[in-house]
Short mmCIF file of C-alpha atoms in Angstrom, two decimals:
data_model
loop_
_atom_site.label_atom_id
_atom_site.label_comp_id
_atom_site.label_asym_id
_atom_site.label_seq_id
_atom_site.Cartn_x
_atom_site.Cartn_y
_atom_site.Cartn_z
CA CYS A 11 -37.37 -19.12 -26.30
CA PRO A 12 -40.00 -19.02 -23.07
CA ALA A 13 -40.04 -15.71 -21.12
CA PRO A 14 -38.59 -13.93 -20.18
CA PHE A 15 -35.52 -15.40 -22.06
CA VAL A 16 -35.33 -13.72 -25.71
CA ASN A 17 -34.01 -15.76 -28.99
CA ALA A 18 -30.91 -14.59 -30.08
CA GLU A 19 -32.02 -13.97 -33.31
CA LEU A 20 -34.04 -11.17 -32.99
CA TYR A 21 -30.98 -9.31 -32.19
CA PRO A 22 -28.29 -9.99 -34.70
CA PRO A 23 -24.81 -8.32 -34.06
CA HIS A 24 -24.77 -4.48 -34.41
CA GLY A 25 -21.90 -3.40 -31.94
CA GLY A 26 -22.22 -3.44 -28.20
CA GLN A 27 -20.20 -6.12 -25.97
CA LEU A 28 -21.12 -9.49 -27.63
CA ASP A 29 -19.55 -11.97 -25.41
CA ALA A 30 -20.97 -10.32 -22.31
CA ARG A 31 -24.49 -11.47 -23.48
CA PHE A 32 -25.92 -14.15 -20.99
CA CYS A 33 -26.96 -17.00 -23.54
CA ALA A 34 -27.74 -20.47 -23.97
CA ALA A 35 -28.52 -23.07 -26.34
CA PRO A 36 -31.73 -25.15 -24.84
CA VAL A 37 -31.85 -27.42 -27.93
CA PRO A 38 -29.55 -27.30 -31.51
CA GLY A 39 -30.49 -24.01 -33.75
CA LEU A 40 -31.86 -22.19 -30.66
CA THR A 41 -30.17 -20.02 -28.58
CA CYS A 42 -32.04 -17.72 -25.61
CA CYS A 43 -30.68 -14.96 -23.52
CA LEU A 44 -31.60 -13.43 -20.72
CA PRO A 45 -32.77 -9.42 -21.10
CA CYS A 46 -29.74 -6.81 -20.73
CA PRO A 47 -28.81 -5.98 -17.60
CA ILE A 48 -28.00 -9.15 -16.34
CA SER A 49 -28.05 -8.26 -12.90
CA GLN A 50 -31.72 -7.60 -12.96
CA TRP A 51 -31.92 -11.04 -12.94
CA VAL A 52 -28.99 -12.89 -10.48
CA PHE A 53 -29.50 -10.33 -8.07
CA SER A 54 -32.76 -8.80 -6.08
CA SER A 55 -35.73 -5.82 -6.97
CA SER A 56 -33.76 -3.90 -4.61
CA PHE A 57 -30.23 -3.91 -6.25
CA PRO A 58 -30.51 -1.09 -8.80
CA THR A 59 -31.05 1.25 -6.03
CA GLN A 60 -28.44 0.04 -4.30
CA VAL A 61 -25.72 0.65 -6.62
CA PRO A 62 -26.42 4.49 -6.78
CA ALA A 63 -25.12 4.83 -3.57
CA ALA A 64 -21.94 3.63 -4.08
CA ASN A 65 -21.81 6.52 -6.92
CA TRP A 66 -22.80 9.32 -4.19
CA VAL A 67 -20.37 7.96 -1.73
CA ALA A 68 -17.91 8.54 -4.16
CA VAL A 69 -18.39 12.48 -4.31
CA PRO A 70 -16.83 12.81 -0.72
CA SER A 71 -14.04 11.43 -1.89
CA PHE A 72 -13.73 13.41 -4.93
CA ILE A 73 -14.01 16.46 -2.47
CA LEU A 74 -11.86 15.10 0.01
CA THR A 75 -8.78 14.44 -2.74
CA SER A 76 -9.73 17.93 -4.59
CA LEU A 77 -9.07 19.43 -1.08
CA LEU A 78 -6.03 17.60 -0.73
CA LEU A 79 -4.23 18.30 -4.09
CA LEU A 80 -5.06 22.24 -3.44
CA THR A 81 -3.30 21.90 -0.09
CA TYR A 82 -0.74 20.52 -1.57
CA ALA A 83 -0.51 23.15 -4.11
CA PHE A 84 -1.02 26.47 -2.25
CA LEU A 85 0.10 25.66 1.33
CA PRO A 86 3.97 25.69 1.83
CA GLU A 87 5.69 22.47 2.80
CA GLU A 88 5.75 23.09 6.29
CA LYS A 89 1.94 23.22 6.53
CA SER A 90 0.78 20.90 4.04
CA HIS A 91 3.59 17.96 4.45
CA ARG A 92 3.37 17.28 0.41
CA HIS A 93 5.49 14.90 -0.57
CA TYR A 94 5.49 13.37 -4.32
CA LEU A 95 4.20 9.79 -2.68
CA SER A 96 1.22 11.32 -1.18
CA ILE A 97 0.75 13.56 -4.59
CA GLY A 98 0.41 10.56 -6.63
CA LEU A 99 -1.63 8.50 -4.56
CA THR A 100 -4.20 11.41 -4.05
CA VAL A 101 -4.25 11.72 -7.92
CA SER A 102 -4.38 8.67 -8.41
CA LEU A 103 -7.67 8.07 -6.02
CA LEU A 104 -9.15 11.50 -7.72
CA LEU A 105 -9.65 9.38 -10.92
CA MET A 106 -11.07 6.30 -9.45
CA SER A 107 -13.47 8.51 -7.37
CA LEU A 108 -14.23 10.32 -10.67
CA ALA A 109 -14.71 6.71 -12.25
CA PHE A 110 -17.70 6.54 -9.90
CA ILE A 111 -19.29 10.33 -10.46
CA VAL A 112 -19.00 9.98 -14.38
CA PRO A 113 -22.79 7.95 -14.50
CA LEU A 114 -24.07 10.35 -12.03
CA SER A 115 -23.94 12.79 -14.71
CA THR A 116 -24.21 11.04 -17.63
CA ARG A 117 -26.97 8.86 -16.96
CA PRO A 118 -25.79 6.03 -19.22
CA HIS A 119 -27.92 3.20 -21.27
CA GLN A 120 -25.98 -0.20 -20.16
CA CYS A 121 -27.54 -1.99 -22.64
CA ARG A 122 -27.15 -1.43 -26.90
CA ASP A 123 -30.15 -3.75 -27.32
CA ALA A 124 -32.21 -5.76 -25.66
CA ILE A 125 -29.89 -8.26 -25.13
CA THR A 126 -26.26 -6.64 -25.37
CA PRO A 127 -24.53 -4.34 -22.91
CA ASN A 128 -22.60 -1.40 -24.06
CA ASN A 129 -19.08 -1.27 -24.76
CA MET A 130 -16.53 1.72 -24.94
CA TYR A 131 -16.96 1.98 -28.31
CA THR A 132 -21.22 2.31 -27.96
CA ASP A 133 -21.03 4.39 -25.03
CA MET A 134 -18.90 7.14 -24.29
CA SER A 135 -19.44 7.11 -20.51
CA CYS A 136 -18.94 3.64 -20.64
CA ALA A 137 -15.23 4.45 -22.24
CA TRP A 138 -14.65 7.39 -19.65
CA SER A 139 -15.86 5.41 -16.29
CA GLY A 140 -13.64 2.38 -17.37
CA ALA A 141 -10.60 3.98 -18.39
CA LEU A 142 -10.75 6.36 -15.25
CA LEU A 143 -11.45 2.96 -12.94
CA GLN A 144 -8.55 1.26 -14.55
CA ALA A 145 -5.73 3.90 -14.31
CA GLY A 146 -7.00 5.34 -11.00
CA ALA A 147 -7.29 1.76 -9.17
CA MET A 148 -4.20 0.67 -11.03
CA GLY A 149 -2.48 4.10 -9.55
CA THR A 150 -3.32 3.64 -6.05
CA ALA A 151 -1.97 0.16 -6.30
CA VAL A 152 1.35 1.22 -7.45
CA TRP A 153 1.77 4.08 -5.02
CA ILE A 154 0.90 2.31 -2.33
CA LEU A 155 3.53 0.00 -3.29
CA LEU A 156 6.05 2.62 -3.41
CA ARG A 157 5.33 4.30 -0.23
CA SER A 158 5.87 0.22 1.08
CA ILE A 159 8.96 0.36 -0.19
CA TRP A 160 10.05 3.73 0.68
CA THR A 161 9.53 2.88 4.36
CA ALA A 162 11.27 -0.52 4.21
CA LEU A 163 14.02 0.80 2.67
CA ARG A 164 13.90 3.57 5.71
CA ILE A 165 13.45 1.12 8.39
CA ILE A 166 15.98 -1.93 7.25
CA LEU A 167 18.70 -0.43 5.32
CA ASP A 168 18.60 3.40 6.40
CA PHE A 169 17.99 4.28 2.99
CA LYS A 170 19.06 7.90 2.35
CA ARG A 171 19.31 8.75 -1.48
CA THR A 172 15.80 10.11 -1.87
CA ASP A 173 16.93 11.72 -4.97
CA LEU A 174 17.29 8.40 -6.63
CA PHE A 175 14.05 6.77 -5.26
CA ARG A 176 12.07 10.19 -6.22
CA THR A 177 13.40 9.85 -9.78
CA VAL A 178 12.14 5.99 -9.82
CA SER A 179 9.50 6.56 -8.15
CA LEU A 180 7.81 9.30 -10.44
CA ALA A 181 8.96 6.96 -13.50
CA PHE A 182 7.24 3.82 -12.13
CA GLY A 183 4.13 5.45 -10.79
CA ILE A 184 3.32 7.59 -13.58
CA GLY A 185 4.92 5.03 -16.05
CA PHE A 186 3.28 1.72 -15.44
CA PRO A 187 -0.30 2.59 -15.22
CA ALA A 188 -0.54 4.42 -18.24
CA LEU A 189 1.74 1.55 -19.88
CA LEU A 190 -1.23 -0.96 -18.67
CA LEU A 191 -3.96 1.49 -19.59
CA ALA A 192 -2.99 1.98 -23.10
CA ILE A 193 -2.39 -1.91 -23.44
CA ALA A 194 -5.54 -2.81 -21.60
CA MET A 195 -8.05 -0.52 -23.42
CA PRO A 196 -7.70 -1.33 -26.95
CA VAL A 197 -6.64 -5.25 -26.29
CA THR A 198 -9.57 -6.06 -23.78
CA GLY A 199 -11.54 -2.44 -23.81
CA VAL A 200 -14.16 -2.09 -21.21
CA SER A 201 -18.36 -2.99 -20.64
CA TYR A 202 -21.03 -2.69 -18.41
CA ARG A 203 -21.22 -6.05 -16.41
CA LEU A 204 -22.95 -5.31 -13.13
CA TRP A 205 -23.58 -1.90 -12.95
CA ASP A 206 -23.01 1.69 -14.22
CA VAL A 207 -19.37 1.83 -14.11
CA CYS A 208 -17.53 -0.20 -17.33
CA ILE A 209 -15.01 -3.08 -16.34
CA PRO A 210 -12.64 -4.96 -18.04
CA ASN A 211 -13.98 -7.64 -20.53
CA GLY A 212 -13.38 -11.30 -20.25
CA THR A 213 -10.54 -13.50 -19.21
CA GLU A 214 -8.11 -11.37 -21.41
CA ALA A 215 -8.07 -8.79 -18.82
CA PHE A 216 -6.83 -11.01 -16.13
CA VAL A 217 -3.30 -10.72 -18.13
CA THR A 218 -3.31 -7.31 -19.27
CA TRP A 219 -4.66 -5.73 -16.18
CA PHE A 220 -6.40 -7.38 -13.36
CA VAL A 221 -3.41 -10.04 -12.71
CA TRP A 222 -0.73 -7.09 -12.42
CA LEU A 223 -3.09 -5.31 -9.76
CA ILE A 224 -3.15 -8.20 -7.60
CA VAL A 225 0.55 -8.54 -7.75
CA VAL A 226 1.20 -4.51 -6.78
CA ALA A 227 -0.87 -4.65 -3.98
CA GLY A 228 -0.14 -8.15 -2.74
CA LEU A 229 3.73 -6.89 -3.12
CA ALA A 230 2.85 -4.28 -1.21
CA GLY A 231 1.27 -6.35 1.83
CA VAL A 232 4.21 -8.80 1.40
CA ILE A 233 6.61 -5.87 1.91
CA LEU A 234 4.41 -4.37 4.62
CA ILE A 235 4.70 -7.83 6.53
CA ILE A 236 8.16 -7.63 5.94
CA THR A 237 8.55 -4.39 7.75
CA VAL A 238 6.54 -4.90 10.52
CA GLY A 239 8.28 -8.27 11.13
CA TYR A 240 11.48 -6.62 11.53
CA CYS A 241 10.20 -3.85 13.43
CA VAL A 242 9.18 -6.88 15.99
CA TRP A 243 12.38 -8.36 16.07
CA LYS A 244 14.06 -5.06 16.55
CA PHE A 245 11.92 -4.46 19.26
CA ALA A 246 12.72 -7.84 20.96
CA LEU A 247 16.06 -7.21 20.95
CA SER A 248 15.74 -3.90 22.29
CA ALA A 249 14.22 -5.24 25.15
CA LEU A 250 16.51 -7.95 25.39
CA ALA A 251 19.46 -5.18 25.97
CA GLY A 252 17.40 -3.50 28.36
CA SER A 253 17.10 -6.47 30.37
CA ALA A 254 20.54 -7.43 30.17
CA ARG A 255 21.59 -4.02 31.35
CA GLY A 256 19.86 -4.70 34.26
CA ARG A 257 21.64 -7.82 35.33
CA MET A 258 24.64 -6.26 34.19
CA SER A 259 24.12 -3.43 36.62
CA SER A 260 23.61 -5.62 39.34
CA GLY A 261 27.16 -7.30 38.68
CA SER A 262 25.73 -10.80 38.24
CA VAL A 263 27.54 -11.88 35.05
CA GLY A 264 30.85 -11.55 33.44
CA GLY A 265 33.78 -9.28 33.70
CA PRO A 266 34.72 -6.03 33.01
CA GLY A 267 35.53 -6.37 29.41
CA LYS A 268 32.96 -8.41 28.48
CA ASN A 269 29.97 -6.34 30.13
CA SER A 270 31.40 -3.33 27.87
CA ARG A 271 30.80 -5.34 24.94
CA ARG A 272 27.54 -5.98 25.73
CA ARG A 273 26.76 -2.35 26.90
CA ALA A 274 28.14 -1.14 23.70
CA ILE A 275 25.58 -3.98 21.72
CA GLY A 276 22.86 -3.21 24.23
CA ARG A 277 23.43 0.63 23.62
CA ARG A 278 23.24 0.60 19.67
CA ARG A 279 20.44 -1.78 19.74
CA ARG A 280 18.56 0.70 21.51
CA VAL A 281 19.72 3.69 19.34
CA GLU A 282 18.53 1.67 16.12
CA TRP A 283 15.46 1.10 17.63
CA GLY A 284 14.98 4.67 18.38
CA ARG A 285 15.88 5.54 15.22
CA ILE A 286 13.46 2.90 13.65
CA LYS A 287 10.11 4.11 15.97
CA ARG A 288 11.07 7.90 14.77
CA VAL A 289 10.83 6.32 11.42
CA LEU A 290 7.33 4.36 12.06
CA TYR A 291 5.93 7.61 13.68
CA LEU A 292 6.41 9.50 10.61
CA GLN A 293 5.32 6.53 8.07
CA TRP A 294 2.84 4.79 9.98
CA ARG A 295 -0.22 6.08 7.49
CA THR A 296 1.71 4.09 5.08
CA VAL A 297 1.61 0.87 6.91
CA VAL A 298 -2.29 1.40 7.24
CA PHE A 299 -2.76 2.25 3.67
CA ALA A 300 -1.20 -0.66 2.53
CA PHE A 301 -2.82 -2.73 4.50
CA ILE A 302 -6.29 -1.39 3.21
CA VAL A 303 -5.57 -1.18 -0.34
CA THR A 304 -4.21 -4.94 -0.32
CA ASN A 305 -7.41 -6.26 1.59
CA GLU A 306 -9.67 -4.53 -0.43
CA THR A 307 -7.75 -5.65 -3.68
CA ILE A 308 -8.27 -8.97 -2.77
CA PHE A 309 -12.01 -8.58 -2.14
CA PHE A 310 -12.35 -6.75 -5.41
CA ALA A 311 -11.07 -9.93 -6.85
CA LEU A 312 -13.04 -12.61 -5.50
CA VAL A 313 -16.01 -10.31 -7.44
CA PHE A 314 -14.31 -10.02 -10.77
CA VAL A 315 -13.40 -13.49 -10.74
CA SER A 316 -17.17 -14.76 -9.72
CA GLN A 317 -18.50 -12.40 -12.68
CA THR A 318 -16.05 -13.34 -15.41
CA ALA A 319 -16.82 -17.25 -14.45
CA ALA A 320 -20.67 -16.68 -14.40
CA VAL A 321 -20.69 -14.74 -17.82
CA GLN A 322 -18.05 -17.22 -19.55
CA ARG A 323 -19.14 -20.70 -18.02
CA ASN A 324 -22.13 -20.78 -19.81
CA ILE A 325 -20.13 -21.17 -23.03
CA GLY A 326 -19.64 -24.83 -22.20
CA GLY A 327 -23.57 -25.36 -21.77
CA ILE A 328 -26.37 -25.41 -19.78
CA THR A 329 -25.73 -27.03 -16.11
CA PRO A 330 -27.97 -27.99 -13.68
CA GLU A 331 -27.66 -25.34 -11.47
CA ASP A 332 -28.61 -22.85 -14.76
CA GLU A 333 -31.36 -25.05 -15.85
CA ALA A 334 -33.06 -24.95 -12.85
CA TRP A 335 -32.56 -21.14 -12.43
CA GLY A 336 -34.09 -21.00 -15.87
CA ILE A 337 -37.10 -23.00 -14.93
CA CYS A 338 -37.70 -21.20 -11.89
CA LEU A 339 -37.61 -17.74 -14.04
CA ILE A 340 -40.24 -19.63 -16.35
CA ALA A 341 -42.42 -21.01 -14.01
CA THR A 342 -42.57 -17.20 -12.11
CA GLY A 343 -42.58 -15.30 -14.75
CA GLY A 344 -39.51 -13.72 -14.78
CA ASP A 345 -39.71 -12.97 -10.55
CA SER A 346 -36.38 -12.32 -9.78
CA ASP A 347 -36.61 -12.54 -6.45
CA ALA A 348 -38.49 -15.84 -6.32
CA CYS A 349 -35.53 -17.59 -8.04
CA LEU A 350 -32.44 -15.94 -5.93
CA ASP A 351 -31.72 -19.05 -4.45
CA GLN A 352 -31.09 -20.79 -7.50
CA SER A 353 -29.39 -17.89 -9.24
CA SER A 354 -26.76 -18.18 -5.84
CA GLY A 355 -25.00 -21.17 -8.00
CA LEU A 356 -23.92 -18.81 -11.16
CA GLY A 357 -21.30 -17.97 -8.14
CA LEU A 358 -22.63 -14.03 -7.61
CA SER A 359 -23.10 -12.91 -4.51
CA GLU A 360 -25.32 -9.30 -4.24
CA GLY A 361 -23.91 -8.41 -0.83
CA ARG A 362 -20.40 -8.91 -1.91
CA VAL A 363 -21.07 -6.91 -5.25
CA VAL A 364 -22.70 -4.28 -3.37
CA ALA A 365 -19.89 -4.24 -0.46
CA VAL A 366 -16.82 -4.06 -2.73
CA LEU A 367 -18.82 -0.91 -4.92
CA LEU A 368 -18.76 1.06 -1.58
CA LEU A 369 -15.70 0.05 -0.25
CA ALA A 370 -14.01 1.26 -3.68
CA ALA A 371 -15.87 4.50 -4.12
CA SER A 372 -15.07 5.31 -0.48
CA LEU A 373 -11.45 4.36 -0.91
CA GLY A 374 -10.61 8.28 -1.73
CA ALA A 375 -12.23 9.57 1.58
CA THR A 376 -10.72 6.69 3.52
CA LEU A 377 -7.33 7.48 2.53
CA SER A 378 -7.52 11.29 2.59
CA LEU A 379 -8.59 11.56 6.08
CA LEU A 380 -5.67 9.66 7.16
CA MET A 381 -3.33 11.76 5.15
CA ILE A 382 -5.00 15.15 6.74
CA ARG A 383 -2.68 16.65 9.18
CA THR A 384 -3.58 19.84 12.03
CA SER A 385 -1.35 21.68 10.52
CA MET A 386 -2.92 22.06 7.08
CA PHE A 387 -6.11 23.84 8.90
CA GLU A 388 -3.99 25.88 10.57
CA GLY A 389 -2.23 26.62 7.15
CA TRP A 390 -5.62 27.77 5.53
#
C-alpha cells in the first residue's frame, strides 16, 4: 500500500474495534487502511489541540454541578429550592461532565495498533468515559422531559397530585437511562472514534441508544411548544376579555344578563391567566432547559450520523470522492491539511465536531448557572 496507507495484513485481529478501521480494497486481494486515529487525516493539524479544550471546559461544569448537589444536600429547602427534578438533572449533568474529565487524568491511547481503535474491552478509560457519556446524556434528556411534562401538567391541567408524579418520575428518571445503558454497553459497546471520549459503536447504536436520545429530547421539545402555545392562547383570551370588559363598561353592548355572563367569563379567563403566569414564573427555567437540550441533541445527532456514515460507507467500495482524497494523500506524502477539500466528501465537518464537543462539555455549567438562586448564596 502506498504511504500513508497501511496494509491490513500486517495487523491481524487481536482486539480493539475492528469495524472502526478505515480501510478499503483498491484492488482485489489488497486491503489498505489509514493509520489510527482517523481524525488526524480527515481534520486539520490543529484538531488535536482544539479537542482538549472541550475536556477542560467540562471542569467548570463538574465544579458547578458538584456545588449544586452540596447545596441541595446541606442547605434547608427554603434556601436551596431543592426538588427531585432538579437533583436528577444535576446528577446527570455531573456524570456527563465526568465523561470529559476522565481522559484528562488517564491520557488514553486511542489506538490498539497502527490501524485499529481501542474499545471498552481494551482500554478502561474508554469504558468509563463511554458509560458516563451515555448515562449522563440520556439522564439529562429524560429529566428535561420529566420537567417539561410537569410544567405542562401544571399549566394546562392544573395537576396537583405531586406524590404520584414524583414516584413515576423517580422510577422513569433512574430506571430508563440505566436500562438503556445496560443494553447498549454489552450489545454495541463503545470505542474511540473522533476524540478521546468513547461513543457507541456503529449503526446498532441507533437502535440501542441514539434513537431513544433523539425521541426523548424531541418529545421534550414538542411538549415545550404545546405548553408555550397554550400560554399564548390563554394570554390572547385574557387580552380579549379585558377589551370586552372595557366595551361593556361603556354600556355599548348587551343587556344586564348578557353583560354579567360576559363579565363572569372574562373574570374566569383573567384568573386562569394569572395562575398560568405564576406557574410560568416558577417554571421558566424548564422552558429554557428544554430548548437548549433539544437543540444540542439535534446538533449532536448530525455529528454522530456523519461520523458513523463515514466509517460504514467504505464497506460498499471506494467512491470517487474517496479515491480523489486518497490520491491527494499519496501525492502530498500524507499532508492532511493539503487534502482537506477532498476529505469534506466524507461528510465530516471539523468545525461542527469541535462545536458539539464544546457545547456538550459546557452544558453542565450552562444549566447549573440557570438553576442557581440568590437564596443559595444567602444560605451559605
